[in-house]
XYZ file of C-alpha atoms in Angstrom:
771
model
C 91.604 -38.585 -185.537
C 93.126 -36.138 -188.444
C 96.138 -37.647 -189.765
C 96.432 -41.269 -188.063
C 96.432 -44.701 -189.849
C 93.102 -46.285 -188.934
C 94.196 -50.083 -187.716
C 92.116 -52.806 -190.222
C 93.726 -55.410 -188.669
C 94.262 -57.016 -185.714
C 96.926 -60.086 -184.797
C 95.550 -61.430 -181.648
C 98.403 -63.934 -179.614
C 96.200 -66.119 -178.255
C 99.062 -68.530 -176.958
C 102.984 -67.783 -176.967
C 104.192 -71.214 -176.962
C 104.489 -74.163 -179.882
C 104.807 -77.241 -180.979
C 107.122 -77.533 -183.460
C 110.384 -76.152 -182.771
C 111.232 -74.488 -186.586
C 114.767 -73.254 -186.475
C 113.830 -70.431 -188.899
C 111.203 -69.167 -186.344
C 111.496 -65.349 -185.579
C 109.320 -65.604 -182.362
C 111.696 -68.139 -180.552
C 114.975 -68.071 -182.868
C 115.534 -64.410 -183.373
C 116.710 -61.297 -181.565
C 113.520 -60.737 -179.384
C 112.892 -63.184 -176.465
C 110.081 -61.624 -174.735
C 108.345 -64.628 -175.462
C 109.508 -65.901 -172.701
C 108.005 -63.882 -169.953
C 105.036 -63.630 -171.549
C 101.815 -65.955 -170.475
C 101.350 -69.174 -172.153
C 97.867 -68.470 -173.015
C 95.603 -65.023 -173.658
C 93.609 -64.321 -170.614
C 89.618 -63.690 -170.666
C 90.435 -59.843 -169.676
C 92.677 -59.486 -172.579
C 90.249 -61.095 -175.047
C 87.515 -58.751 -173.642
C 89.492 -55.414 -173.700
C 90.969 -56.072 -177.023
C 87.660 -56.638 -178.476
C 86.008 -53.426 -176.684
C 89.365 -51.343 -178.091
C 88.828 -52.659 -181.694
C 84.878 -51.675 -181.340
C 85.868 -48.420 -179.952
C 88.554 -47.932 -183.087
C 86.262 -49.512 -185.700
C 83.599 -46.880 -184.574
C 85.679 -43.880 -184.174
C 87.282 -44.164 -187.876
C 83.556 -45.582 -189.593
C 85.631 -48.601 -190.762
C 83.208 -50.807 -192.526
C 85.163 -53.981 -191.688
C 87.776 -54.853 -189.577
C 90.537 -58.475 -189.534
C 91.540 -60.159 -186.371
C 93.909 -63.202 -186.921
C 94.594 -65.585 -184.409
C 98.456 -66.329 -183.860
C 100.913 -67.464 -181.478
C 103.183 -69.299 -180.964
C 100.560 -71.579 -182.214
C 97.084 -70.594 -181.704
C 95.437 -73.733 -180.873
C 97.533 -74.657 -178.069
C 95.412 -72.461 -176.623
C 92.341 -75.015 -176.939
C 88.855 -74.728 -178.303
C 87.309 -73.109 -175.061
C 89.614 -69.951 -175.522
C 89.273 -69.693 -178.910
C 85.478 -69.971 -178.565
C 85.598 -67.180 -176.174
C 87.513 -65.115 -178.547
C 85.507 -65.342 -181.263
C 82.359 -64.837 -179.185
C 83.671 -61.406 -177.257
C 84.848 -59.723 -181.224
C 81.566 -60.917 -182.721
C 79.609 -59.565 -180.050
C 81.614 -56.562 -179.321
C 81.866 -55.587 -183.055
C 77.872 -56.003 -184.045
C 76.390 -53.195 -185.454
C 79.246 -51.557 -186.047
C 81.728 -53.279 -188.785
C 81.935 -56.389 -190.200
C 83.930 -59.131 -188.785
C 86.673 -60.795 -190.552
C 88.234 -63.886 -188.538
C 91.177 -65.445 -189.370
C 93.918 -68.004 -187.508
C 97.552 -69.072 -188.532
C 98.588 -72.156 -187.937
C 100.885 -74.953 -188.441
C 98.206 -77.648 -188.371
C 99.191 -80.053 -186.006
C 96.092 -80.168 -183.718
C 93.647 -79.006 -186.330
C 90.925 -81.752 -186.625
C 87.018 -81.485 -186.717
C 86.643 -79.958 -182.614
C 88.643 -76.647 -184.039
C 87.010 -76.664 -187.452
C 83.384 -77.280 -186.209
C 84.004 -74.235 -184.122
C 85.533 -72.256 -186.963
C 82.433 -73.212 -189.277
C 80.173 -71.631 -186.750
C 81.991 -68.257 -186.762
C 83.433 -68.464 -190.042
C 86.803 -68.438 -189.243
C 89.590 -68.608 -192.273
C 92.575 -70.814 -191.817
C 95.946 -70.573 -193.420
C 98.584 -72.975 -192.571
C 102.293 -72.625 -192.554
C 104.114 -75.070 -195.338
C 107.521 -75.076 -197.007
C 106.686 -77.594 -199.751
C 107.311 -81.506 -200.163
C 108.397 -83.699 -197.295
C 112.372 -82.987 -197.980
C 111.603 -79.073 -198.030
C 109.216 -78.984 -194.888
C 111.710 -81.138 -192.938
C 114.751 -78.420 -193.681
C 112.979 -76.412 -190.865
C 109.381 -77.376 -189.722
C 110.349 -80.427 -187.231
C 109.227 -81.444 -183.844
C 111.921 -80.515 -181.015
C 113.504 -84.095 -181.069
C 113.932 -83.808 -185.120
C 110.616 -85.580 -185.679
C 109.225 -84.841 -189.374
C 105.694 -82.872 -188.911
C 105.096 -83.195 -192.496
C 102.697 -85.909 -192.631
C 100.381 -84.765 -190.017
C 99.850 -81.076 -191.671
C 98.830 -83.161 -194.589
C 96.164 -84.952 -192.864
C 94.870 -82.055 -191.171
C 94.848 -80.124 -195.012
C 93.358 -82.993 -196.128
C 90.316 -82.512 -193.576
C 90.732 -78.810 -194.596
C 89.980 -79.845 -198.113
C 86.971 -81.887 -196.924
C 83.172 -80.524 -198.224
C 82.233 -79.219 -194.399
C 85.201 -77.135 -194.186
C 86.704 -76.183 -197.867
C 85.208 -72.729 -197.226
C 87.240 -71.761 -194.362
C 90.900 -72.709 -196.514
C 92.383 -69.538 -196.862
C 96.302 -70.590 -198.205
C 99.652 -71.896 -197.550
C 102.625 -69.667 -196.193
C 105.533 -71.102 -197.301
C 109.323 -69.969 -196.110
C 111.139 -69.893 -198.794
C 115.008 -72.017 -198.829
C 117.443 -71.703 -201.315
C 118.523 -75.055 -200.890
C 114.983 -76.381 -201.782
C 114.146 -76.999 -205.429
C 111.744 -74.599 -206.194
C 109.733 -76.295 -208.988
C 108.967 -79.269 -206.540
C 108.502 -76.522 -203.957
C 105.544 -74.944 -205.904
C 104.005 -78.006 -207.387
C 103.460 -79.593 -203.693
C 102.055 -76.745 -202.200
C 99.571 -76.173 -205.899
C 98.637 -80.112 -205.432
C 96.898 -79.152 -202.105
C 94.802 -77.061 -204.085
C 95.510 -73.581 -201.665
C 92.931 -70.497 -202.065
C 96.329 -68.730 -202.273
C 99.957 -69.153 -201.960
C 102.114 -66.878 -199.720
C 106.441 -67.020 -200.462
C 108.239 -65.576 -197.384
C 111.810 -64.503 -197.412
C 113.354 -65.687 -194.488
C 113.333 -63.121 -191.932
C 117.361 -61.584 -191.692
C 118.407 -57.991 -191.348
C 122.071 -56.484 -192.478
C 122.931 -57.551 -188.653
C 121.862 -61.236 -189.425
C 122.003 -61.815 -193.151
C 119.867 -64.606 -194.784
C 121.741 -67.581 -195.732
C 123.390 -68.185 -199.051
C 124.812 -71.374 -199.294
C 126.484 -70.359 -202.768
C 127.628 -66.958 -201.577
C 125.676 -65.303 -204.637
C 123.736 -61.757 -203.910
C 120.818 -62.757 -205.642
C 120.265 -66.729 -204.831
C 116.540 -65.786 -203.534
C 115.890 -64.104 -206.954
C 116.879 -67.082 -208.829
C 115.010 -69.369 -206.788
C 111.691 -67.192 -206.638
C 112.047 -66.663 -210.416
C 112.332 -70.225 -211.302
C 109.438 -70.876 -209.496
C 107.646 -68.130 -211.094
C 108.338 -69.757 -214.406
C 106.825 -72.721 -213.410
C 103.927 -70.834 -212.217
C 103.331 -68.905 -215.580
C 104.201 -72.383 -217.755
C 101.236 -74.306 -215.517
C 98.843 -71.242 -216.183
C 98.938 -69.775 -213.077
C 96.542 -72.393 -211.416
C 96.702 -70.739 -208.084
C 97.221 -67.165 -206.878
C 100.962 -66.525 -205.782
C 100.169 -63.987 -203.486
C 104.161 -62.239 -204.304
C 103.661 -62.810 -207.898
C 100.233 -60.916 -208.030
C 101.743 -58.525 -206.387
C 104.345 -57.676 -208.654
C 102.405 -57.801 -211.415
C 100.027 -55.502 -210.534
C 102.715 -52.489 -209.335
C 104.213 -53.417 -212.836
C 101.158 -52.411 -214.747
C 100.427 -49.390 -212.155
C 97.830 -51.247 -209.357
C 98.337 -51.133 -205.709
C 100.854 -53.770 -203.865
C 99.126 -56.745 -202.645
C 101.625 -57.633 -199.738
C 103.121 -56.171 -196.980
C 106.878 -57.082 -197.817
C 106.440 -55.035 -201.178
C 105.313 -51.799 -202.105
C 104.609 -48.702 -200.634
C 101.512 -48.724 -198.760
C 101.157 -47.866 -195.185
C 100.622 -50.549 -192.662
C 97.131 -50.407 -191.213
C 98.058 -53.801 -188.402
C 98.466 -53.769 -184.777
C 99.584 -56.496 -182.786
C 97.926 -57.755 -179.368
C 100.532 -59.959 -177.086
C 98.846 -62.650 -174.840
C 99.594 -60.350 -171.741
C 97.520 -57.210 -173.230
C 100.728 -55.594 -175.036
C 100.082 -53.570 -177.904
C 103.307 -53.780 -180.049
C 104.100 -53.068 -183.881
C 104.407 -55.876 -186.839
C 105.612 -59.135 -185.448
C 108.455 -59.346 -187.628
C 110.218 -56.697 -186.137
C 111.131 -59.032 -183.560
C 114.206 -60.141 -186.447
C 115.404 -56.770 -185.517
C 116.729 -56.236 -181.824
C 115.175 -57.110 -178.499
C 111.887 -54.592 -178.086
C 112.106 -53.223 -181.760
C 108.062 -54.045 -181.864
C 107.284 -52.882 -178.594
C 105.252 -49.431 -177.758
C 104.783 -49.209 -174.343
C 101.360 -49.491 -174.754
C 98.377 -51.866 -173.759
C 94.840 -52.918 -174.333
C 93.979 -51.688 -170.562
C 95.213 -48.272 -170.445
C 95.928 -47.215 -174.313
C 93.384 -46.588 -177.079
C 94.427 -47.781 -180.239
C 94.267 -43.969 -181.505
C 97.583 -43.731 -179.162
C 99.062 -46.419 -180.604
C 98.475 -45.249 -184.335
C 100.333 -42.369 -183.310
C 103.408 -44.281 -181.992
C 106.468 -43.026 -183.929
C 107.501 -46.234 -185.055
C 103.927 -46.714 -186.288
C 103.891 -43.285 -188.101
C 107.092 -44.249 -189.903
C 105.526 -46.824 -191.855
C 102.965 -44.214 -192.985
C 105.113 -42.816 -195.232
C 105.418 -44.379 -198.168
C 108.120 -42.936 -200.144
C 109.000 -40.968 -197.763
C 109.667 -43.388 -195.629
C 112.377 -45.452 -197.775
C 115.942 -44.902 -197.901
C 117.554 -42.292 -200.452
C 118.977 -45.390 -202.216
C 115.649 -46.844 -202.650
C 113.870 -43.555 -203.923
C 116.169 -43.346 -206.703
C 116.136 -46.953 -207.584
C 113.751 -47.554 -210.745
C 112.319 -50.824 -209.261
C 111.517 -48.818 -206.019
C 107.614 -48.624 -206.960
C 107.209 -52.489 -206.934
C 109.653 -53.216 -204.222
C 108.711 -50.789 -201.785
C 112.281 -50.694 -200.278
C 111.421 -54.870 -199.352
C 109.532 -55.623 -195.940
C 110.188 -52.878 -192.906
C 112.641 -55.285 -190.864
C 114.908 -56.318 -193.315
C 116.127 -53.048 -194.072
C 117.485 -52.990 -190.392
C 121.333 -52.265 -189.598
C 122.524 -51.239 -186.008
C 124.324 -48.276 -187.090
C 121.521 -46.880 -189.015
C 118.401 -48.270 -187.934
C 116.197 -48.785 -190.878
C 117.277 -46.341 -193.214
C 118.574 -48.640 -195.492
C 117.746 -50.664 -198.336
C 116.595 -54.360 -197.766
C 119.109 -56.992 -197.075
C 117.319 -58.772 -200.078
C 118.057 -55.331 -202.376
C 120.051 -57.137 -205.102
C 117.688 -59.841 -205.017
C 114.084 -58.093 -204.911
C 115.602 -55.930 -207.945
C 116.516 -58.949 -209.884
C 113.297 -60.118 -209.235
C 111.364 -57.417 -210.316
C 113.170 -56.927 -213.431
C 113.278 -60.833 -214.147
C 109.000 -60.606 -213.754
C 108.859 -57.467 -215.959
C 111.341 -58.905 -218.542
C 108.937 -62.372 -218.381
C 105.528 -60.327 -218.772
C 106.632 -57.298 -220.788
C 104.631 -58.368 -224.221
C 101.967 -60.038 -221.992
C 101.883 -57.143 -219.805
C 101.308 -54.105 -222.250
C 97.798 -52.998 -222.881
C 97.145 -54.173 -226.039
C 95.651 -50.536 -227.298
C 99.308 -49.513 -227.458
C 100.324 -51.254 -230.157
C 96.570 -51.723 -232.054
C 94.503 -48.263 -232.982
C 91.844 -50.740 -233.060
C 91.912 -51.922 -229.369
C 92.464 -48.093 -228.431
C 89.110 -47.612 -230.488
C 87.346 -50.333 -228.688
C 88.434 -49.382 -225.318
C 87.370 -46.080 -225.941
C 84.368 -46.470 -227.115
C 83.678 -48.776 -224.055
C 84.793 -46.000 -222.078
C 82.658 -43.726 -223.056
C 79.234 -46.079 -222.341
C 80.714 -46.080 -218.954
C 80.705 -42.630 -218.966
C 77.064 -42.570 -220.298
C 75.928 -45.158 -217.962
C 77.379 -43.466 -215.013
C 75.788 -40.238 -215.978
C 72.142 -42.057 -216.433
C 72.552 -43.397 -212.645
C 73.763 -39.938 -211.356
C 70.855 -38.052 -213.117
C 68.456 -40.758 -211.040
C 69.886 -39.012 -208.077
C 70.042 -35.079 -209.361
C 67.939 -32.748 -207.273
C 63.969 -32.732 -208.566
C 63.371 -29.671 -211.658
C 62.419 -26.701 -210.336
C 59.675 -26.399 -213.360
C 59.428 -27.438 -217.063
C 61.773 -26.503 -219.599
C 59.827 -26.423 -222.956
C 56.704 -27.169 -224.643
C 55.890 -30.741 -226.075
C 54.672 -30.713 -229.952
C 51.100 -30.633 -228.570
C 51.707 -27.719 -226.150
C 52.024 -29.766 -223.072
C 54.605 -28.927 -220.422
C 57.075 -31.900 -220.331
C 60.005 -32.298 -217.517
C 63.761 -32.850 -218.734
C 63.673 -36.195 -216.685
C 60.463 -37.586 -218.991
C 62.746 -36.200 -222.301
C 65.780 -38.031 -220.620
C 63.703 -41.584 -220.388
C 62.344 -41.537 -223.899
C 65.261 -41.000 -225.425
C 67.059 -43.592 -223.310
C 64.254 -46.116 -224.342
C 65.175 -45.113 -228.181
C 68.803 -45.563 -227.356
C 67.757 -48.963 -226.127
C 65.291 -49.577 -229.813
C 68.776 -48.399 -231.829
C 70.965 -51.261 -229.741
C 68.187 -53.736 -230.773
C 68.323 -52.845 -234.121
C 72.079 -53.107 -235.568
C 74.982 -50.707 -234.347
C 74.103 -47.370 -235.714
C 74.403 -46.415 -231.391
C 77.807 -46.530 -232.302
C 79.416 -43.605 -234.793
C 77.011 -41.734 -232.527
C 78.944 -42.447 -229.232
C 82.376 -42.463 -230.751
C 81.711 -39.167 -231.813
C 84.079 -37.042 -230.197
C 82.070 -34.240 -228.568
C 79.768 -36.641 -227.127
C 82.566 -37.437 -224.613
C 82.969 -33.712 -224.099
C 79.496 -33.335 -223.018
C 79.634 -36.520 -220.883
C 82.497 -34.955 -218.767
C 81.293 -31.557 -218.641
C 77.810 -32.881 -217.432
C 79.151 -35.048 -215.081
C 81.607 -32.358 -213.641
C 78.710 -30.242 -213.108
C 76.549 -32.880 -211.009
C 79.520 -33.284 -209.387
C 79.599 -29.306 -208.124
C 76.424 -29.689 -207.036
C 74.800 -27.418 -210.378
C 72.039 -28.504 -211.952
C 72.620 -30.377 -215.500
C 69.055 -32.304 -215.821
C 68.057 -30.143 -218.625
C 71.461 -29.564 -221.067
C 71.742 -33.390 -220.575
C 68.504 -34.440 -221.412
C 68.780 -31.930 -224.515
C 71.472 -33.172 -225.553
C 70.960 -37.076 -225.011
C 67.264 -36.388 -227.142
C 69.643 -35.423 -229.954
C 72.044 -38.062 -229.789
C 68.905 -41.080 -229.377
C 67.322 -39.087 -232.409
C 70.892 -39.176 -234.409
C 70.959 -42.551 -234.020
C 67.553 -43.235 -234.759
C 67.893 -41.300 -238.056
C 71.141 -43.305 -238.567
C 69.792 -46.327 -238.240
C 66.755 -45.581 -240.711
C 64.348 -46.430 -238.018
C 60.594 -45.395 -238.200
C 60.286 -43.958 -234.587
C 59.372 -40.791 -233.485
C 61.980 -39.183 -231.966
C 61.398 -36.138 -229.543
C 64.331 -33.166 -229.938
C 63.824 -30.001 -227.293
C 65.534 -27.443 -229.343
C 66.477 -23.890 -228.319
C 67.149 -20.711 -230.349
C 65.361 -22.187 -233.078
C 68.147 -25.125 -233.645
C 69.384 -28.260 -232.513
C 72.357 -30.453 -233.595
C 72.281 -33.971 -234.382
C 75.739 -35.504 -233.575
C 77.373 -36.805 -236.581
C 74.784 -35.596 -238.813
C 74.504 -31.823 -239.175
C 72.382 -29.018 -237.645
C 68.728 -28.284 -238.135
C 66.701 -25.241 -237.932
C 63.689 -25.502 -236.921
C 62.037 -22.294 -235.604
C 62.858 -18.381 -235.730
C 66.094 -17.462 -233.679
C 65.391 -17.347 -230.106
C 62.652 -19.713 -229.770
C 62.165 -22.422 -227.798
C 60.325 -26.043 -228.160
C 59.973 -29.522 -229.071
C 59.644 -31.108 -232.232
C 59.365 -34.757 -233.370
C 62.172 -36.341 -235.707
C 61.860 -40.027 -237.646
C 63.511 -41.451 -240.485
C 62.158 -41.620 -243.931
C 63.475 -42.578 -247.523
C 66.986 -40.360 -248.514
C 66.228 -38.200 -245.334
C 64.169 -37.769 -242.590
C 60.733 -36.164 -241.893
C 60.694 -33.130 -238.461
C 56.938 -32.836 -236.842
C 56.975 -29.368 -235.020
C 53.222 -29.190 -233.466
C 50.892 -29.555 -236.332
C 53.974 -28.727 -239.045
C 55.393 -31.351 -240.788
C 58.281 -31.301 -242.970
C 60.670 -33.910 -244.915
C 64.607 -33.016 -245.638
C 66.737 -34.639 -247.692
C 70.090 -35.837 -246.688
C 71.896 -33.800 -249.309
C 71.188 -30.347 -247.425
C 69.038 -28.881 -250.178
C 67.274 -26.906 -247.608
C 68.704 -23.998 -246.050
C 67.131 -25.234 -243.026
C 69.228 -28.459 -242.944
C 73.251 -27.991 -242.637
C 75.004 -31.405 -242.959
C 77.858 -32.056 -241.447
C 81.028 -31.631 -244.179
C 83.220 -34.504 -245.109
C 86.548 -34.492 -246.252
C 89.068 -37.152 -247.322
C 92.960 -36.849 -247.641
C 93.601 -37.725 -251.344
C 97.237 -38.321 -253.570
C 98.703 -41.029 -251.585
C 97.776 -44.150 -252.148
C 95.068 -44.328 -249.084
C 97.597 -43.605 -246.353
C 95.293 -41.028 -245.126
C 92.222 -40.625 -243.010
C 89.083 -42.720 -243.767
C 86.447 -40.097 -244.206
C 86.698 -37.217 -241.591
C 84.141 -34.545 -240.544
C 85.016 -31.177 -240.840
C 82.868 -29.915 -237.645
C 82.219 -26.653 -237.376
C 78.573 -27.388 -235.504
C 78.670 -28.894 -232.643
C 77.884 -26.706 -229.686
C 80.489 -28.747 -227.885
C 83.642 -27.775 -229.804
C 84.513 -25.202 -227.151
C 86.899 -27.897 -225.779
C 89.988 -26.399 -227.318
C 92.753 -24.007 -225.578
C 91.908 -21.499 -228.575
C 88.086 -21.134 -229.463
C 87.106 -22.536 -232.731
C 86.405 -20.285 -235.657
C 82.938 -19.504 -236.696
C 80.827 -21.609 -238.589
C 82.763 -21.671 -242.561
C 81.224 -20.678 -245.461
C 81.336 -22.830 -248.292
C 84.087 -21.192 -249.725
C 86.145 -20.823 -246.641
C 85.465 -25.059 -245.916
C 86.473 -26.000 -249.900
C 89.501 -24.351 -249.264
C 90.703 -25.193 -245.750
C 89.963 -28.836 -247.115
C 92.362 -28.559 -250.252
C 95.239 -26.784 -247.117
C 94.462 -30.093 -245.418
C 95.133 -32.281 -248.809
C 98.181 -30.556 -249.422
C 99.306 -30.816 -245.564
C 98.375 -33.958 -245.314
C 100.354 -35.451 -248.732
C 103.645 -33.361 -247.126
C 103.436 -35.597 -243.801
C 103.349 -38.691 -245.851
C 105.585 -37.982 -247.960
C 107.786 -36.966 -244.904
C 106.922 -39.692 -242.484
C 104.735 -42.009 -243.819
C 104.815 -44.456 -241.001
C 103.981 -41.185 -238.466
C 101.192 -39.884 -240.928
C 99.849 -43.742 -240.887
C 99.708 -43.468 -237.275
C 98.019 -39.981 -237.140
C 95.067 -41.150 -239.287
C 94.314 -44.061 -237.222
C 91.120 -43.387 -235.560
C 90.633 -39.607 -236.911
C 87.316 -38.785 -237.362
C 86.742 -35.443 -237.170
C 88.452 -31.839 -237.477
C 87.473 -28.469 -236.122
C 89.217 -25.184 -237.206
C 90.742 -22.893 -234.731
C 90.816 -19.266 -234.791
C 93.612 -17.551 -234.544
C 97.520 -17.658 -235.928
C 99.322 -20.676 -236.627
C 100.721 -21.274 -233.467
C 103.780 -22.535 -234.981
C 101.240 -25.101 -236.489
C 100.891 -26.799 -233.201
C 97.076 -28.677 -233.217
C 95.129 -29.350 -230.303
C 94.038 -32.405 -228.512
C 91.144 -30.654 -226.470
C 89.111 -32.152 -224.109
C 87.634 -34.902 -225.807
C 87.945 -38.291 -226.762
C 90.194 -39.462 -229.113
C 89.125 -38.684 -232.842
C 89.096 -34.938 -232.980
C 91.721 -32.559 -233.592
C 91.624 -28.869 -233.738
C 93.525 -27.333 -236.781
C 94.546 -23.607 -236.976
C 92.373 -22.489 -240.429
C 94.923 -20.150 -240.886
C 98.219 -22.129 -240.984
C 99.895 -22.757 -244.174
C 100.261 -25.962 -245.439
C 103.813 -26.753 -243.368
C 102.198 -25.350 -240.192
C 98.882 -27.456 -241.052
C 100.744 -30.644 -241.151
C 102.991 -30.545 -238.055
C 99.532 -29.370 -236.574
C 98.162 -32.800 -237.870
C 100.973 -34.311 -236.605
C 101.391 -32.682 -232.910
C 97.904 -32.875 -232.264
C 97.063 -36.061 -232.912
C 100.380 -37.275 -230.858
C 99.161 -35.537 -228.063
C 95.737 -37.154 -228.525
C 96.739 -40.545 -228.764
C 98.735 -39.935 -225.944
C 95.878 -38.557 -223.768
C 94.018 -41.718 -225.190
C 95.881 -43.956 -224.129
C 96.452 -42.627 -220.440
C 92.776 -42.961 -220.553
C 92.560 -46.328 -220.959
C 95.852 -47.794 -219.637
C 97.919 -47.042 -217.072
C 101.486 -45.596 -218.242
C 102.386 -44.538 -214.654
C 101.519 -44.289 -211.088
C 102.359 -42.096 -208.386
C 102.888 -39.046 -211.171
C 104.500 -36.398 -209.367
C 106.176 -38.126 -206.255
C 109.507 -37.608 -208.521
C 110.313 -34.513 -210.510
C 112.513 -35.199 -213.844
C 114.515 -32.588 -215.079
C 113.544 -31.852 -218.577
C 115.570 -30.647 -221.442
C 112.823 -28.168 -222.610
C 112.014 -26.559 -219.458
C 113.546 -24.852 -216.645
C 112.118 -26.500 -213.501
C 112.089 -30.168 -212.764
C 108.402 -31.950 -214.083
C 106.901 -35.186 -213.220
C 106.796 -38.013 -215.531
C 103.720 -37.448 -217.423
C 104.973 -33.863 -218.638
C 107.909 -35.390 -219.197
C 106.715 -38.771 -221.000
C 104.342 -36.325 -222.906
C 107.094 -33.658 -224.266
C 109.121 -36.676 -225.467
C 106.439 -38.278 -227.492
C 105.262 -35.256 -229.425
C 109.389 -34.111 -230.006
C 110.462 -37.618 -231.120
C 107.607 -37.109 -233.802
C 108.404 -33.532 -234.739
C 112.243 -34.345 -234.866
C 111.687 -37.297 -237.160
C 109.603 -34.510 -239.533
C 112.217 -31.983 -239.283
C 114.951 -34.264 -240.779
C 112.499 -35.385 -243.169
C 110.557 -31.855 -244.161
C 113.118 -29.314 -243.258
C 113.690 -26.764 -240.058
C 110.777 -26.769 -237.468
C 110.242 -23.501 -235.846
C 110.624 -22.984 -232.506
C 109.709 -24.454 -229.409
C 110.541 -27.626 -230.877
C 114.194 -26.540 -232.228
C 117.418 -27.698 -230.526
C 119.676 -30.900 -230.691
C 118.316 -34.255 -230.848
C 120.017 -35.139 -228.186
C 117.944 -33.672 -225.902
C 115.301 -35.900 -226.883
C 117.833 -38.906 -225.969
C 118.701 -37.411 -222.679
C 114.713 -37.353 -221.635
C 114.572 -40.854 -222.991
C 117.315 -41.939 -220.644
C 115.916 -40.021 -218.006
C 112.496 -42.328 -218.518
C 114.220 -45.442 -218.389
C 115.189 -44.947 -214.833
C 111.632 -43.435 -213.680
C 109.745 -45.591 -211.038
C 106.607 -44.420 -212.213
C 106.539 -46.189 -215.838
C 104.043 -49.228 -215.632
C 105.204 -52.038 -218.098
C 102.549 -50.180 -220.716
C 104.847 -47.401 -219.871
C 108.246 -48.776 -220.954
C 106.739 -50.287 -223.404
C 105.995 -47.242 -224.671
C 109.339 -45.425 -224.301
C 110.907 -48.490 -226.295
C 108.554 -47.495 -229.034
C 109.896 -43.866 -229.038
C 113.264 -45.551 -228.889
C 112.715 -47.182 -232.012
C 110.722 -44.338 -233.789
C 113.748 -42.031 -233.036
C 115.980 -44.550 -234.594
C 114.167 -44.527 -237.339
C 114.292 -40.910 -237.605
C 118.320 -41.072 -238.146
C 118.952 -39.642 -234.942
């Protein structure tokens, strides 16, 4: 089955005629008139064979569920007996293979208790076509003699909305007519309390363009935007799939409708005679456009999936025209409905006949929702910190879950204080209990979880588990240290067991505790005490003060930038102790001596003073959320700081750099850390790598993520360069490179609403730098 699409949805034509004469119907009024040669009602043989084909397909592709939509013509004209047969056959065929989702789409005229009782028995969800209020509906949805159908549909909907059947109500489908009042249409549909509304553009192609009464190329966009405004003003009272899809793709999510977006189709149509066809709307293009030449009696669904027309619908970006691929809204509009791209001379290799409408619609929704659609973390450091904190908690919960299914330990990994051997599982369970106790007592756990190298530990351990490597013992040791640190911070008189190796254990955010001689391993118990803590190792007990007066206890050093009215970071850890600080490209320097730490702290203060004096706004941004600095070995490397692979808050800074290089390291490192933190909790772009963009600083085109990272960093560097003097390579160069890169990002289809807001912010920063 490799490379073939799995059909998860079948449209089953149970009746090929209709009791209405809608003049916009693609089945009867458009190019393909094959309905004339087909049986009116689906036969028992076609039903049975289709059910068997679908069950076979679901089994071969291990599909958890499949959807069958009963359609027409008007499917209710098939009668209750034939519809019962359909429900019975598909239910029987799929039993034990895949969950069956049965639906029917009807004009509602025949919908009464005899049908709804049947649908309730088989849980058949019901969608109804209705174009709005009576005036709007009567433009197209009339009987052949011109009579209105509106009162009968409303009567059916009243019954469908009543208590016995309300759970079957799936929604309303409305075909847009720009001569109708969009506000009145939306209000009329919302009043019927549908679970969902679908707006459908009238099926049209370049050969048979849509009606545009005022000749405007954006008439449909303006109609839909007026409906969108009404929907927004009313508080989005019911889901509207077209609007929800746009909001989803603008935020980096998937399309929610076939008519927009780049998701591959997974639908096949079965006609009343058993013919297998492509999506039904293709009948609007030309005679035979939907045909495959296959049928349920002699062909499997996999053979249909291999059909060139079906495979063309699986290409995503590769299946849209070059014009569409170069358009900044293509990720949201997806080139429009495949049918609407048709032109006789070039087939479907064209933009949609609604291209101008779709572009204006996407841009209109994006503009209207830019503020509400932008992730709060972009503008508010507190929101970013809260989102990162929640992410760490999610990762910890995931590790707890994954370790439960980890391979059983082959032995023990240390001795307890009484000499009894314990497994890592026992230590993990006890540490998890302690974490719960700390949580109940206050917020002392939060700073331990927010310690940046907690994130490093979580990510590395989860990777080890995914790779099938045993990680339980190491994870249990770190969790025990984390729980003990939280217990001590909370001042709880609870014994917290901590396994140690090489005679020492690091307590995150607190410091390094030496319990035994180098090379020894064991387990001790810690508990809080007045102005310190107590360690019990076997029968020995020792009290430590928090100040580090005992040589066996080395607290994490603290540093606070001074000299610029508190604009620098709050008290920051100078962490050269945590064993998980190895997350940087360059290795951390060995642990600093007292004199080295004091000297490094002075250089950091001087660097921060320079940074704040040159670019105060950027300095404040860099200070926000900075909790931990780790000294890096090696030369200054043009002063670049390293964000490392950890949560936000930590920064690796070259120990040997001068004041100017250190200032630049603080600025560039924090810029990279901020962008990484944003990307972890907010979608800045989607389909990264599908397009490649020329970069002013690189020899080859790059994905949008790389271009955005380059610009994000260089805007800050350019501002610093102008205020504080020339910055050495690789940052030197004409500032107009940044402008060119920002222009490129402005046209990038990958960027989400939040990503575009970030580009707007970068333009403002660059302008503030005087470029």
